Coordinates of C-alpha atoms in Angstrom, one line a residue:
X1 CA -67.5 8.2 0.4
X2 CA -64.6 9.7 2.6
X3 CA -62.4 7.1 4.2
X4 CA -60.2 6.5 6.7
X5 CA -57.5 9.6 7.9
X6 CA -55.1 10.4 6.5
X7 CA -53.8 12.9 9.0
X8 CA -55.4 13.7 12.2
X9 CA -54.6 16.3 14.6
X10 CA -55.4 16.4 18.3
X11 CA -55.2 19.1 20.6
X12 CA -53.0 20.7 18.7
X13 CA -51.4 24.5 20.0
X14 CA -48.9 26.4 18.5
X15 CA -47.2 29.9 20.2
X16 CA -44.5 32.2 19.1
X17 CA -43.4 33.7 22.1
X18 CA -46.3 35.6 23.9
X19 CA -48.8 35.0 21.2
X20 CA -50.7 31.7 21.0
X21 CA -51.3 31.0 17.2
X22 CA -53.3 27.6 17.5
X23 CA -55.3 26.6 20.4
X24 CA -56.3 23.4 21.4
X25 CA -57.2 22.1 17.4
X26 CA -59.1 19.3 16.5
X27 CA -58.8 18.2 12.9
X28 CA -59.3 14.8 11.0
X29 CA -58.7 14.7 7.2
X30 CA -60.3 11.9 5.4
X31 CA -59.5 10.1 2.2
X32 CA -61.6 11.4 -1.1
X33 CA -62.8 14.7 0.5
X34 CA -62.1 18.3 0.2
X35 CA -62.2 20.6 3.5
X36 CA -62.4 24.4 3.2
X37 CA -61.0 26.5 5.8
X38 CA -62.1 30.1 6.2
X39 CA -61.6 32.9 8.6
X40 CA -60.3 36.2 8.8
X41 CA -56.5 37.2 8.9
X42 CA -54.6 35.7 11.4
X43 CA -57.0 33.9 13.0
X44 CA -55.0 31.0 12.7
X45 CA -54.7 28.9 9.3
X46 CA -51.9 29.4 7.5
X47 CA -50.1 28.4 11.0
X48 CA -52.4 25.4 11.2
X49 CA -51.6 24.5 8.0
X50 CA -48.1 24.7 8.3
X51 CA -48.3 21.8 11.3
X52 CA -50.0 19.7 8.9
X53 CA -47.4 20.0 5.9
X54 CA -44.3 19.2 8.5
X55 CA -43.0 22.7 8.2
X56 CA -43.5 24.0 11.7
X57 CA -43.8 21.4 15.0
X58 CA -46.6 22.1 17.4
X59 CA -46.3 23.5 20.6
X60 CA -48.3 21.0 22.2
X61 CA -50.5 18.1 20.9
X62 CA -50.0 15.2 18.8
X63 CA -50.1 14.8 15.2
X64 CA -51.5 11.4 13.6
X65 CA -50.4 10.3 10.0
X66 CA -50.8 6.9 8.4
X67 CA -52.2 5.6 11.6
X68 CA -49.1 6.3 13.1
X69 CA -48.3 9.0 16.0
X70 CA -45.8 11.3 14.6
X71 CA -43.3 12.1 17.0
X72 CA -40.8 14.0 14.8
X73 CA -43.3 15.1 12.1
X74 CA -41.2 17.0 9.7
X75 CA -41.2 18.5 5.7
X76 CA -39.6 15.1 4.6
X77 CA -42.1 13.2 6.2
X78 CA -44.8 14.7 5.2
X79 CA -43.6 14.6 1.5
X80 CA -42.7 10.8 2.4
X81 CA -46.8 10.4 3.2
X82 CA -47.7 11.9 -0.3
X83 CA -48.9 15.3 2.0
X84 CA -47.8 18.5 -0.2
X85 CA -48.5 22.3 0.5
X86 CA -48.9 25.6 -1.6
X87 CA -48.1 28.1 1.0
X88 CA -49.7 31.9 0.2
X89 CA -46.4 32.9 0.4
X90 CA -45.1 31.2 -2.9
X91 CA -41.9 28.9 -2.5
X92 CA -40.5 28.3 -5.4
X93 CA -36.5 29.3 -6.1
X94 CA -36.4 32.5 -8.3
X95 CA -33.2 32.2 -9.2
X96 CA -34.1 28.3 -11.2
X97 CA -36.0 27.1 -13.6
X98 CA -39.6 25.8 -13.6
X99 CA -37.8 22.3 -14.1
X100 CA -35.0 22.5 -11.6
X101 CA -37.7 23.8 -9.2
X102 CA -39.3 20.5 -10.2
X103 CA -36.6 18.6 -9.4
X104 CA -36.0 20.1 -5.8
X105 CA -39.5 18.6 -5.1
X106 CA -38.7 14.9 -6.0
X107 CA -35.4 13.0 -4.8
X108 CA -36.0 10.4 -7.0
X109 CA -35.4 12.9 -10.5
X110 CA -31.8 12.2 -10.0
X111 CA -28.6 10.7 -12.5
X112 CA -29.0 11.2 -16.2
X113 CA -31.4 12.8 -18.3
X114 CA -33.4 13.9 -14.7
X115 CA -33.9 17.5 -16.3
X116 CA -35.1 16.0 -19.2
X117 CA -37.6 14.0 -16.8
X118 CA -38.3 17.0 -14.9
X119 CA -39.4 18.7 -17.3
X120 CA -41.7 16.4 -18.7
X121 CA -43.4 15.8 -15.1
X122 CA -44.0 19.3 -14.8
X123 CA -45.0 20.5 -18.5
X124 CA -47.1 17.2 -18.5
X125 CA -49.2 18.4 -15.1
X126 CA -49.4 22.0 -15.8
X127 CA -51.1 21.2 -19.2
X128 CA -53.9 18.6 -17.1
X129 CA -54.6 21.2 -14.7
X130 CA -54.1 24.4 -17.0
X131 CA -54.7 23.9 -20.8
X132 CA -53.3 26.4 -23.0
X133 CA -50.7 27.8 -20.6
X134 CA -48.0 29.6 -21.8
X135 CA -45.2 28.2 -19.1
X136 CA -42.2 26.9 -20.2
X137 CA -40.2 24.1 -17.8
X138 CA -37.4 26.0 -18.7
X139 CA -38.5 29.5 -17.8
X140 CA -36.6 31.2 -14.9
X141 CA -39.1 31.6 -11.8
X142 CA -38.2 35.4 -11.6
X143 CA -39.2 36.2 -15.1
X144 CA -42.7 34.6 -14.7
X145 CA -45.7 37.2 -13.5
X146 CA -46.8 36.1 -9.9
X147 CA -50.1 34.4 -11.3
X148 CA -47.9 32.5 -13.5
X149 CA -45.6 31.4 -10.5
X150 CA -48.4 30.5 -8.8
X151 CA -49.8 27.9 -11.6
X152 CA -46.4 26.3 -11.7
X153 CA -46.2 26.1 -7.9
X154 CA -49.6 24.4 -7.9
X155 CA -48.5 22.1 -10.9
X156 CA -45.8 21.1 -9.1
X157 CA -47.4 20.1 -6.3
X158 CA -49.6 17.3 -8.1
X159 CA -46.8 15.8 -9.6
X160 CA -45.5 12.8 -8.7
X161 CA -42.8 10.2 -9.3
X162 CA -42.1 7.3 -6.3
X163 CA -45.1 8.5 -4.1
X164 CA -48.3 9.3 -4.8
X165 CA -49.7 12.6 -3.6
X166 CA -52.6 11.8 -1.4
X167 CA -53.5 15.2 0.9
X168 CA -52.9 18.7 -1.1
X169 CA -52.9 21.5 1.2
X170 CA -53.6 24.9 -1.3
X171 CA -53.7 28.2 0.9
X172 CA -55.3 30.9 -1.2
X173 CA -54.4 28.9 -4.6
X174 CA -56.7 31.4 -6.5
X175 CA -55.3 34.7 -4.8
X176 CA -53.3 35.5 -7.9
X177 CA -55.1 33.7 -10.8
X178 CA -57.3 35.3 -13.3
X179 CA -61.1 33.8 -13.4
X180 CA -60.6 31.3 -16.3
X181 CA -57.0 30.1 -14.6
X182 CA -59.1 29.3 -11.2
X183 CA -61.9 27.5 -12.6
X184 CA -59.2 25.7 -14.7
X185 CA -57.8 24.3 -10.8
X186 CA -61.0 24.0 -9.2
X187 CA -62.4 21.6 -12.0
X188 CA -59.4 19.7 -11.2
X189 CA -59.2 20.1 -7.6
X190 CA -63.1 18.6 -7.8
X191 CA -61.7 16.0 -10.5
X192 CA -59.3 14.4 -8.1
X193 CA -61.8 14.6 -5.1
X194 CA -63.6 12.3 -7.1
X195 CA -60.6 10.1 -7.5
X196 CA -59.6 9.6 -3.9
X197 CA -57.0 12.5 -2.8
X198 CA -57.7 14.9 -0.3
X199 CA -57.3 18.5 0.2
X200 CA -57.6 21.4 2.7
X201 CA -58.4 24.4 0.5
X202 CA -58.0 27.9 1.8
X203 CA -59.5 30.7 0.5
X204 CA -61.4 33.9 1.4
X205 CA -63.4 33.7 -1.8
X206 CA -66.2 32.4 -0.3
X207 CA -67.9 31.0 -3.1
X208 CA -65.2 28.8 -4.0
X209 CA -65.5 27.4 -0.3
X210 CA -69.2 26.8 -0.6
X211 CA -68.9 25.5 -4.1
X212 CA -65.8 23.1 -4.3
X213 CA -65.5 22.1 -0.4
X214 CA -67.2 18.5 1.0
X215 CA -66.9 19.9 4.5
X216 CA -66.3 23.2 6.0
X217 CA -64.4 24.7 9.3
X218 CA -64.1 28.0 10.4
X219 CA -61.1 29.2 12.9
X220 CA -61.0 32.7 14.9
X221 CA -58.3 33.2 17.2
X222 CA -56.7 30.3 16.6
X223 CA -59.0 27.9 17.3
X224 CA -61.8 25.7 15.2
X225 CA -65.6 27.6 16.3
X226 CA -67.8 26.0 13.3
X227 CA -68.0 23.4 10.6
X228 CA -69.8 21.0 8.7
X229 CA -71.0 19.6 5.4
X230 CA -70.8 22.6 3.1
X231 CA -74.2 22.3 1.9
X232 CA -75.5 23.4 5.5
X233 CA -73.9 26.4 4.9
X234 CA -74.2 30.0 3.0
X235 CA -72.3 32.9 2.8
X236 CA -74.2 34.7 6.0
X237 CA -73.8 32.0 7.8
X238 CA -69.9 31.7 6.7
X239 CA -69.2 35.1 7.5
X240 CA -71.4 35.7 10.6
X241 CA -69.3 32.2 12.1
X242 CA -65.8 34.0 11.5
X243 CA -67.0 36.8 13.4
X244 CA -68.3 39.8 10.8
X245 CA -71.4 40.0 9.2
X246 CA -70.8 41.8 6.3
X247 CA -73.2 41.9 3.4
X248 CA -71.8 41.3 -0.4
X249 CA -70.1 43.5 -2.6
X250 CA -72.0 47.0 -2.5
X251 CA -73.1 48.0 -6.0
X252 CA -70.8 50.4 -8.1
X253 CA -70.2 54.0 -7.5
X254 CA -71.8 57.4 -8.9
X255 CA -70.0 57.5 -11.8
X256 CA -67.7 60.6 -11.8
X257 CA -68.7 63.4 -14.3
X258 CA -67.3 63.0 -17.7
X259 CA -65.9 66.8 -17.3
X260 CA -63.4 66.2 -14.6
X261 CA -59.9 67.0 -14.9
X262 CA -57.9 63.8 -16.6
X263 CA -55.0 63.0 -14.4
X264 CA -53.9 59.8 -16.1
X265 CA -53.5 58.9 -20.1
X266 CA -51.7 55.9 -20.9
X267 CA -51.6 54.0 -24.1
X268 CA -50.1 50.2 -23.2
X269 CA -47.4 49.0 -25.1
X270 CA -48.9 46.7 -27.5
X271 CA -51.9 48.8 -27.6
X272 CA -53.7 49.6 -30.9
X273 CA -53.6 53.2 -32.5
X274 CA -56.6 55.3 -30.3
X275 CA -57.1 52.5 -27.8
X276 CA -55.7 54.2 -24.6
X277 CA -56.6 54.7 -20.9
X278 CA -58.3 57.3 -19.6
X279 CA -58.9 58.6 -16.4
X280 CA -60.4 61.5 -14.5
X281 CA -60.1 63.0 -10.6
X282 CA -62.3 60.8 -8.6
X283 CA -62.9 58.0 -11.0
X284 CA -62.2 54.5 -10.3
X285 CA -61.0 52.9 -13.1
X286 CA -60.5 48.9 -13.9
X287 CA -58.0 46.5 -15.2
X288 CA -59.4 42.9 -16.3
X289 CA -58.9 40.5 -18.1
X290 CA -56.5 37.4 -18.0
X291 CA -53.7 37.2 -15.7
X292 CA -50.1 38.7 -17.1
X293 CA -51.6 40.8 -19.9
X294 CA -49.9 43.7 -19.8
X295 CA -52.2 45.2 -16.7
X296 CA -49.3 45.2 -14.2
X297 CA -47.1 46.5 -16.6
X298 CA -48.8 49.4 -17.2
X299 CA -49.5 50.3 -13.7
X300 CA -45.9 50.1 -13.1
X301 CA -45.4 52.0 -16.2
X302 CA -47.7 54.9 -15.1
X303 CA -45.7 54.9 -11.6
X304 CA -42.7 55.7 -13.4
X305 CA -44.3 58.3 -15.0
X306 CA -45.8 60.3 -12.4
X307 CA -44.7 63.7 -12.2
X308 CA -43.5 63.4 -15.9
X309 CA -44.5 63.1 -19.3
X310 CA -43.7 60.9 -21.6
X311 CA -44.7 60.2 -24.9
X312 CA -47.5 57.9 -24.3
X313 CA -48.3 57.8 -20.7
X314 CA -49.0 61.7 -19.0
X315 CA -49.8 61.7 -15.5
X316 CA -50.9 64.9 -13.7
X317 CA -50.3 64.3 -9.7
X318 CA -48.1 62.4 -7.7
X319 CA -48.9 58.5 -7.7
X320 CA -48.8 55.6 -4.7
X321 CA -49.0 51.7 -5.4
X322 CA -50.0 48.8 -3.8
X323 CA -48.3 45.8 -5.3
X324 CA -49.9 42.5 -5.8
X325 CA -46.4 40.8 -5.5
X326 CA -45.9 41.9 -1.8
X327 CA -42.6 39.5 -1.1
X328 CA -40.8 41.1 -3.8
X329 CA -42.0 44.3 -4.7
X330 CA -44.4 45.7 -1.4
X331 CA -42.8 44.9 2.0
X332 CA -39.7 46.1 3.4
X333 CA -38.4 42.9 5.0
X334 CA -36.0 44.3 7.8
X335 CA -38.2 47.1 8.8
X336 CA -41.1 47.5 11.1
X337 CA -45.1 47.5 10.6
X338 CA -44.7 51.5 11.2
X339 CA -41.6 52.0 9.4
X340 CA -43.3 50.1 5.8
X341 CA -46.5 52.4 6.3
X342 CA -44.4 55.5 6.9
X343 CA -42.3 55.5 4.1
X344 CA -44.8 56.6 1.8
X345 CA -45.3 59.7 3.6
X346 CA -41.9 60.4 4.8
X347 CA -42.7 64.5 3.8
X348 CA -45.6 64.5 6.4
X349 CA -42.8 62.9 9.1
X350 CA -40.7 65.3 9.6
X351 CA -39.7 67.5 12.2
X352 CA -37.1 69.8 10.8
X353 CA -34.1 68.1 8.9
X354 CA -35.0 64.6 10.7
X355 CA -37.9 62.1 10.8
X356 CA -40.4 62.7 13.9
X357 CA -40.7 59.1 15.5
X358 CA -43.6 60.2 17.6
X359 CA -45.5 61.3 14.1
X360 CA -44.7 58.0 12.7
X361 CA -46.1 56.1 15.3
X362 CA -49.1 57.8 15.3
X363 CA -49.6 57.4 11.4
X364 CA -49.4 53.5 12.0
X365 CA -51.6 53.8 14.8
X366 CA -54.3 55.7 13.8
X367 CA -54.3 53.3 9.9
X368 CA -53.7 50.1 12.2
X369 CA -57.3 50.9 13.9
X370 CA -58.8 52.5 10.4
X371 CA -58.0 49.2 8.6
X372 CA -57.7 47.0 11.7
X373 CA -54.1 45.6 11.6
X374 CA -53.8 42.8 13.8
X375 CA -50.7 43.4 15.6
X376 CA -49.7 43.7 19.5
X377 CA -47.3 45.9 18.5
X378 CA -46.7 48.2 15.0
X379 CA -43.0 48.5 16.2
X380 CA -43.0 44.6 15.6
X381 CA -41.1 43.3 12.3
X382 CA -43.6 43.7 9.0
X383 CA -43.0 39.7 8.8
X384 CA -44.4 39.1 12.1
X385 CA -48.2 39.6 10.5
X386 CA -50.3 37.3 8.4
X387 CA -49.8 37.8 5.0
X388 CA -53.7 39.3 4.9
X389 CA -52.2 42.1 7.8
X390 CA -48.8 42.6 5.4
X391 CA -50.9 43.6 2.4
X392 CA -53.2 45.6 5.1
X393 CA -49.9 47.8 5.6
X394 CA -49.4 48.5 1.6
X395 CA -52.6 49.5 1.6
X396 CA -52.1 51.5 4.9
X397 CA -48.7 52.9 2.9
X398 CA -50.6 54.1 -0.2
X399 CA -53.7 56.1 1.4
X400 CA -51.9 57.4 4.2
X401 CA -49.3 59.1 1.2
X402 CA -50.3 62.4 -0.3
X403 CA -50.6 60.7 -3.5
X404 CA -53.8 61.5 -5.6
X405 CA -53.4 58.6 -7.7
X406 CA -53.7 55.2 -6.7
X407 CA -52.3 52.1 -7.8
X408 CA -53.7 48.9 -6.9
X409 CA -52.3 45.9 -8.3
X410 CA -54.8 43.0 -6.9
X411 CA -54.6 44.3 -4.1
X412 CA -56.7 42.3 -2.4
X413 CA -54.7 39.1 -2.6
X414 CA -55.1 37.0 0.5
X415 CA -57.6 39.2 2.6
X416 CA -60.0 38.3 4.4
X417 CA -64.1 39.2 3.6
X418 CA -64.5 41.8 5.9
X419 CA -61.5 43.8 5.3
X420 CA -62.5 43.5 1.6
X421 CA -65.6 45.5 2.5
X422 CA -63.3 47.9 4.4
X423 CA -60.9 48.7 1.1
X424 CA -64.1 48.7 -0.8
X425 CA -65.5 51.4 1.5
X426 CA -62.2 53.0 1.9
X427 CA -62.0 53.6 -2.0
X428 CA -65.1 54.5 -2.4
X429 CA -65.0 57.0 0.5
X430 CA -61.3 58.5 -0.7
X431 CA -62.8 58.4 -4.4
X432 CA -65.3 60.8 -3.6
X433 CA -62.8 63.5 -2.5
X434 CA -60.9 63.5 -5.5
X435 CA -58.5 60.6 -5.2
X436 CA -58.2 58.3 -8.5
X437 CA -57.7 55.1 -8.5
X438 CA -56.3 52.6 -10.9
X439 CA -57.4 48.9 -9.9
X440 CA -56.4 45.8 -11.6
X441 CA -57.8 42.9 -10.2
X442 CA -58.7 39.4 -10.7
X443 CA -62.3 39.1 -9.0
X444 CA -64.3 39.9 -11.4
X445 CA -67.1 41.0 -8.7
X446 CA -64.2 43.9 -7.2
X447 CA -65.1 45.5 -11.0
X448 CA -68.4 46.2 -10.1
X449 CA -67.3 48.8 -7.8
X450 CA -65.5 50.8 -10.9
X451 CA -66.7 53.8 -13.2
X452 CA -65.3 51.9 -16.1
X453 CA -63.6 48.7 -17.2
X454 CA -60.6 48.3 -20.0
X455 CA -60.0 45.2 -20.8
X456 CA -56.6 43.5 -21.7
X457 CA -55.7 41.0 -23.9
X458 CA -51.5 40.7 -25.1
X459 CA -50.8 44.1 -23.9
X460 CA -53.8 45.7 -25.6
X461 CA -56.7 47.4 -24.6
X462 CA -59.8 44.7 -25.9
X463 CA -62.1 47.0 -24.5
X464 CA -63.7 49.8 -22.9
X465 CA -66.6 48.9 -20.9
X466 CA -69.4 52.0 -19.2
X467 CA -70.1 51.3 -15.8
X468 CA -73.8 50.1 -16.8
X469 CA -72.0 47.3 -19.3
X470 CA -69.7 45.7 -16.8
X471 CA -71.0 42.2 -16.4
X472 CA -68.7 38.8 -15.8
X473 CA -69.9 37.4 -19.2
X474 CA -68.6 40.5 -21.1
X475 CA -65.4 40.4 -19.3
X476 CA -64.3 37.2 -19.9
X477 CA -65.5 37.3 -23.6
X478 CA -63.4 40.4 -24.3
X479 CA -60.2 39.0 -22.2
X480 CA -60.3 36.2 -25.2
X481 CA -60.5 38.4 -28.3
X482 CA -57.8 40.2 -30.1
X483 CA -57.2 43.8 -30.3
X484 CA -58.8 45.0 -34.0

């Protein structure tokens, strides 16, 4: 039974400038349940939640913790109330350890031995909440693949030392985790529901909404327009509330014919002799398996490669990616929304010896409206958006390119159901006149769009699944066997 609240907000609104985030929120958090909170990009939660972890103040409104009326509700408060937050955009130092990151989080890991300590608390979590992991505490944050970053930022978030952690707030804690890694959390997520903490779980997988939430709220335009008990719910109803109604996942492609031209062959580095990576003009083709087994690393690989051959990857046509990792590897932090779709397509730009700035704004026009960019303005910094709208610009980046190849590395991390259908749509559409694409991804429904399926498993190709034989069950067998 949900208890009292531990936070409550009240007429809360939050603007930046001209543009009114929140509007007038209502939002009471109770003790012992789990609230999912949906809706499409920037309609309004990742701001919402960053009110509720202390991070950013509200405009107007009050904010109610412990009972208490919060005037100066800050970070340190919140983390003094036991209220912690996995932000989409992951927060943990790089440049540290898994440990030291560890310690950062808790004031009280301090005087002798604390690494020691730290690295006890941490290692101890991440094996309740992830068994089998292969995370050391004292593994640099920068050398860890971003699902792996993401499982230690999570871990680190449940563990404790002079206060208990009593509301979790995860936004998109699944984006980057492979299937067996996210049902890993959500057992535990619905484990300590049952113990008495509380979380606000964001997510655009709707299933996990309707399967691991007590209650449910919906926001558009940055303001709460539905909710209640999940069971009353369903996924048309879900997505018809935010504002779309979208069907499910269409069913896979026309399988290209086996006689097309091949324009990518890889073999992976730790790949078996004869088990190698094929694919042909038109053809989608599919990465699975578990996170960090070699499937971004041989996208990368084949990006390098383009143009060139080499002696076990030979690409035939010029070759865009999307990364997955958008922070460190996708966005161009001090340019604009028109300038970071542009720069794949810098040929097309010109005018003479210099860059046409007319051309380039109508480029970023005409893919803000294909792929509907939420923006007032394109000439606005690429770190004004959502991080839904930022990945919407990679993708933007890639298909605008003359590139025939196309690299997606999850790149559906942290967008929203309806543009899903869009990139579906869009890949199927830009498939069918010749474009190939190369899509790793961790939703094991996003396969079911693909010609074929290889599966990974330490760097090898586990195996090679027909369109027909693509099924979860087969997936998530193979992505636990060893190459033979």
């Amino acid at each position: 039974m949900a208890g009292a609240p531990i936070v409550s907000l009240r007429s809360v609104e939050k603007a930046f400038g001209a543009v009114r985030a929140i509007a007038g929120v209502d939002l009471e958090i109770a003790a012992g349940e789990c609230i999912g909170l949906v809706g499409h990009n920037g309609a309004g939660k990742s701001t919402l939640m960053h009110i509720l972890a202390g991070t950013s103040a509200p405009s107007r409104g009050q904010v109610l913790a412990a009972g208490e009326l919060q005037q100066d509700f800050s970070a340190g408060r919140a983390m003094r109330l036991g209220i912690r937050c996995v932000f989409q955009e992951l927060s943990l130092c790089p440049n540290l350890t898994v440990a030291e990151n560890t310690r950062i989080y808790h004031s009280a890991l301090r005087g002798f031995g604390w690494r020691r300590r730290a690295a006890n608390l941490i290692a101890g979590k991440l094996d309740e909440i992830f068994p089998g992991h292969d995370i050391g505490s004292s593994d640099l944050v920068q050398d860890l693949s971003i699902g792996r970053r993401q499982m230690a930022e999570v871990a680190r978030a449940f563990t404790v030392t002079d206060v208990p952690a009593r509301l979790v707030i995860l936004d998109e804690p699944t984006s980057s985790l492979d299937a067996h890694t996210s049902r890993q959390l959500l057992a535990h997520i619905r484990r300590a529901t049952a113990a008495g903490m509380s979380f606000v779980f964001i997510s655009h997988l709707l299933h996990e909404i309707l399967d691991y939430s007590d209650r449910i709220v919906v926001m558009r335009d940055g303001k709460i327009i539905a909710g209640g008990r999940a069971e009353v719910f369903d996924r048309d109803k879900l997505v018809e509330a935010m504002g779309g109604a979208h069907g499910a996942a269409g069913a896979a492609r026309i399988a290209t014919a086996s006689a097309a031209p091949v324009l990518v062959r890889a073999r992976p580095a730790g790949g078996k002799p004869g088990a190698e990576l094929i694919a042909r003009e038109g053809e989608v083709i599919g990465l699975a398996g578990l996170a960090g087994h070699g499937q971004t690393q041989l996208l990368r690989r084949i990006f390098a490669a383009a143009g060139r051959r080499t002696s076990d990857i030979d690409v035939q046509a010029a070759a865009a990616m999307v990364a997955g990792d958008r922070q460190n590897d996708g966005v161009f932090p001090m340019m604009s929304i028109a300038e970071n779709i542009g720069v794949g397509s810098l040929a097309q730009l010109r005018r003479g010896l210099l860059l046409s700035p007319d051309r380039e704004r109508a480029l970023a026009a005409s893919w803000r409206d294909r792929i509907a960019i939420r923006t007032q303005d394109m000439a606005n910094n690429i770190l004004t958006l959502s991080g839904g709208n930022q990945q919407k610009a990679l993708f933007a980046r890639a298909l605008a390119s003359p590139a025939r190849i196309i690299l997606l590395d999850d790149p559906t991390r942290g967008v929203d159901v309806a543009t899903r259908e869009q990139v579906y749509e869009l890949i199927g559409r830009e498939a069918a006149t010749g474009r190939t694409f190369l899509w790793y991804t961790t939703e094991t429904d996003e396969l079911m769009h693909c010609d074929r399926v290889y599966v990974f498993r330490n760097g090898a190709i586990v195996a090679d699944l027909a369109r027909e034989d693509i099924t979860e069950e087969k997936v998530i067998h193979s992505s636990f066997q060893e190459a033979g």
